[in-house]
Amino acid sequence: MTLEGVDDLDRYIVHELQRDARETSSKEIAEEMEVSPSTVRKRIARLEDEGVITGYHADVDYGKAGYQLHMQIVCTAPIPDRDDLGQRALGVRGVVSVREIAAGEENLLVSVVASDNDDLTRIAGELSSLGLAVSDEQLVRKERFVPYQGFVRADGGADGGADGDTDGGTSSSRPPDPR
């Protein structure tokens, strides 16, 4: 389901919050888009209420935090139970995220943080006891994030178009120049 009436301002707000929600102010967005800060705050509240913005998260380097085992566990859930099992997997200590894949085998990607191999074995066992078939475990070396470039045109204006090329990350509010 999509939110009716998403416009350039909404897309720009989402892009800026994805870029850096902690340091982005309503005032800065308002100045860039030539609207009032209260308009931006109301739009953010609406985007949150309608479920377009679902949360604000810290990106953590688990290795630097003392957890060397950041793993991606590939699981298969029966299609009718996938949503419920994915939600239940979040209750396993050490699970930090669950991604549902659209169809077929290996349809849940479970990101976990473990203190050692015994902890990893415990997590995989608990996932299995929920009814998930664990098919693979992959060590995550590094994870990088960048805001979805489709929210902002190359000229800096908001846009609902396709994702543009990126250099793997940017500290600017504008995407890299594609030229």
XYZ file of C-alpha atoms in Angstrom:
179
model
C 0.000 0.000 0.000
C 1.284 3.447 -0.861
C 0.440 6.745 0.732
C -1.841 8.884 -1.418
C -0.518 12.324 -2.260
C 3.224 11.751 -1.731
C 4.808 14.759 -3.365
C 8.265 16.259 -3.929
C 8.441 17.614 -0.368
C 7.591 14.214 1.133
C 10.220 12.486 -1.025
C 12.843 15.074 -0.116
C 12.059 14.674 3.590
C 12.401 10.888 3.352
C 15.706 11.210 1.488
C 17.148 13.608 4.020
C 16.064 11.477 6.971
C 17.587 8.392 5.326
C 20.790 10.332 4.735
C 21.136 11.420 8.383
C 18.047 11.438 10.604
C 20.015 12.471 13.660
C 21.527 15.649 12.238
C 18.783 16.713 9.802
C 16.484 19.411 11.142
C 13.044 20.463 10.012
C 14.461 23.960 9.643
C 17.155 22.818 7.181
C 14.654 20.903 5.076
C 12.245 23.850 5.187
C 14.923 26.279 3.996
C 15.954 23.994 1.129
C 12.359 23.394 0.007
C 11.122 26.942 0.780
C 8.386 25.931 3.229
C 7.928 26.501 6.959
C 9.539 24.206 9.560
C 6.058 23.453 10.939
C 5.021 22.175 7.491
C 8.017 19.819 7.512
C 7.228 18.609 11.046
C 3.587 17.945 10.056
C 4.722 16.050 6.960
C 7.121 13.913 9.017
C 4.320 13.112 11.481
C 2.023 12.159 8.588
C 4.692 9.957 6.981
C 5.219 8.220 10.340
C 1.477 7.833 11.008
C 0.897 6.317 7.556
C 3.819 3.888 7.937
C 6.020 5.354 5.201
C 8.668 6.122 7.820
C 8.755 3.111 10.119
C 11.620 4.002 12.449
C 14.995 5.574 13.025
C 17.987 3.306 13.511
C 21.638 3.555 14.411
C 24.047 1.827 12.014
C 26.345 -0.236 14.229
C 29.779 -1.664 13.447
C 29.382 -4.813 15.540
C 33.056 -5.747 15.227
C 34.145 -2.455 16.778
C 31.524 -2.960 19.485
C 33.188 -6.274 20.409
C 30.960 -8.722 18.498
C 33.033 -10.349 15.776
C 30.278 -12.675 14.547
C 27.765 -10.677 12.520
C 26.088 -13.359 10.445
C 23.437 -13.582 7.768
C 21.470 -16.795 8.308
C 19.525 -17.915 5.257
C 16.291 -19.690 6.199
C 13.274 -21.211 4.531
C 9.817 -20.720 6.005
C 6.586 -22.200 4.674
C 4.995 -19.398 2.628
C 1.765 -19.223 4.713
C 3.844 -18.937 7.920
C 6.627 -16.671 6.645
C 5.323 -13.412 8.128
C 4.604 -14.951 11.543
C 7.913 -16.842 11.677
C 9.832 -13.728 10.636
C 8.185 -11.777 13.455
C 8.876 -14.564 15.958
C 12.517 -14.768 14.836
C 12.946 -11.165 16.017
C 12.321 -12.456 19.538
C 15.435 -14.657 19.479
C 18.268 -13.043 21.474
C 20.961 -12.051 18.974
C 18.642 -11.508 15.978
C 18.906 -7.886 14.813
C 16.838 -7.953 11.614
C 14.743 -10.195 9.387
C 14.198 -9.687 5.654
C 11.370 -11.490 3.892
C 12.095 -12.571 0.324
C 9.127 -12.577 -2.065
C 8.845 -16.281 -2.902
C 10.488 -19.655 -3.106
C 13.099 -21.364 -0.967
C 15.463 -19.349 1.224
C 12.769 -16.746 1.786
C 13.969 -15.269 5.113
C 17.322 -13.583 5.663
C 18.017 -13.336 9.373
C 20.819 -11.014 10.487
C 22.312 -12.025 13.821
C 25.083 -10.908 16.143
C 26.779 -13.587 18.231
C 29.534 -13.444 20.817
C 31.102 -16.773 19.761
C 30.419 -20.039 17.901
C 28.409 -21.475 20.790
C 26.161 -18.404 20.775
C 25.737 -18.723 16.997
C 24.799 -22.401 17.413
C 22.205 -21.433 20.043
C 20.665 -18.809 17.744
C 20.496 -21.215 14.768
C 18.929 -23.861 17.045
C 16.271 -21.441 18.295
C 15.457 -20.394 14.726
C 15.159 -24.051 13.776
C 12.884 -24.745 16.764
C 10.555 -21.985 15.538
C 10.050 -23.980 12.336
C 12.630 -22.296 10.117
C 14.914 -24.483 8.008
C 18.428 -23.014 8.205
C 20.170 -23.522 4.860
C 23.237 -21.287 5.048
C 25.217 -19.003 7.337
C 27.316 -16.175 5.919
C 29.761 -13.991 7.835
C 29.042 -10.302 7.226
C 32.316 -8.434 6.863
C 30.923 -4.936 6.356
C 27.593 -3.329 5.639
C 27.115 0.082 4.019
C 24.019 2.213 3.580
C 23.035 5.020 1.272
C 19.680 6.812 0.967
C 17.513 5.679 -1.932
C 18.569 7.987 -4.752
C 15.140 7.917 -6.411
C 13.801 10.325 -3.794
C 16.021 13.150 -5.102
C 16.834 14.125 -8.695
C 20.431 14.740 -9.766
C 19.673 18.487 -9.740
C 18.735 18.227 -6.054
C 14.962 18.387 -6.399
C 12.697 15.623 -5.152
C 11.654 12.938 -7.603
C 9.744 9.693 -7.477
C 11.707 8.172 -10.361
C 14.083 5.253 -10.653
C 17.150 4.708 -8.504
C 20.231 6.494 -9.826
C 23.849 5.371 -9.794
C 25.741 5.967 -6.586
C 29.337 5.896 -5.509
C 28.437 3.624 -2.558
C 27.688 6.435 -0.165
C 27.651 10.178 0.106
C 27.772 12.674 2.899
C 26.001 15.243 0.778
C 22.247 15.601 0.700
C 22.438 15.394 -3.057
C 23.254 12.246 -5.019
C 26.499 12.138 -7.016
C 26.434 13.916 -10.361
C 25.839 11.173 -12.970
C 27.993 12.940 -15.578
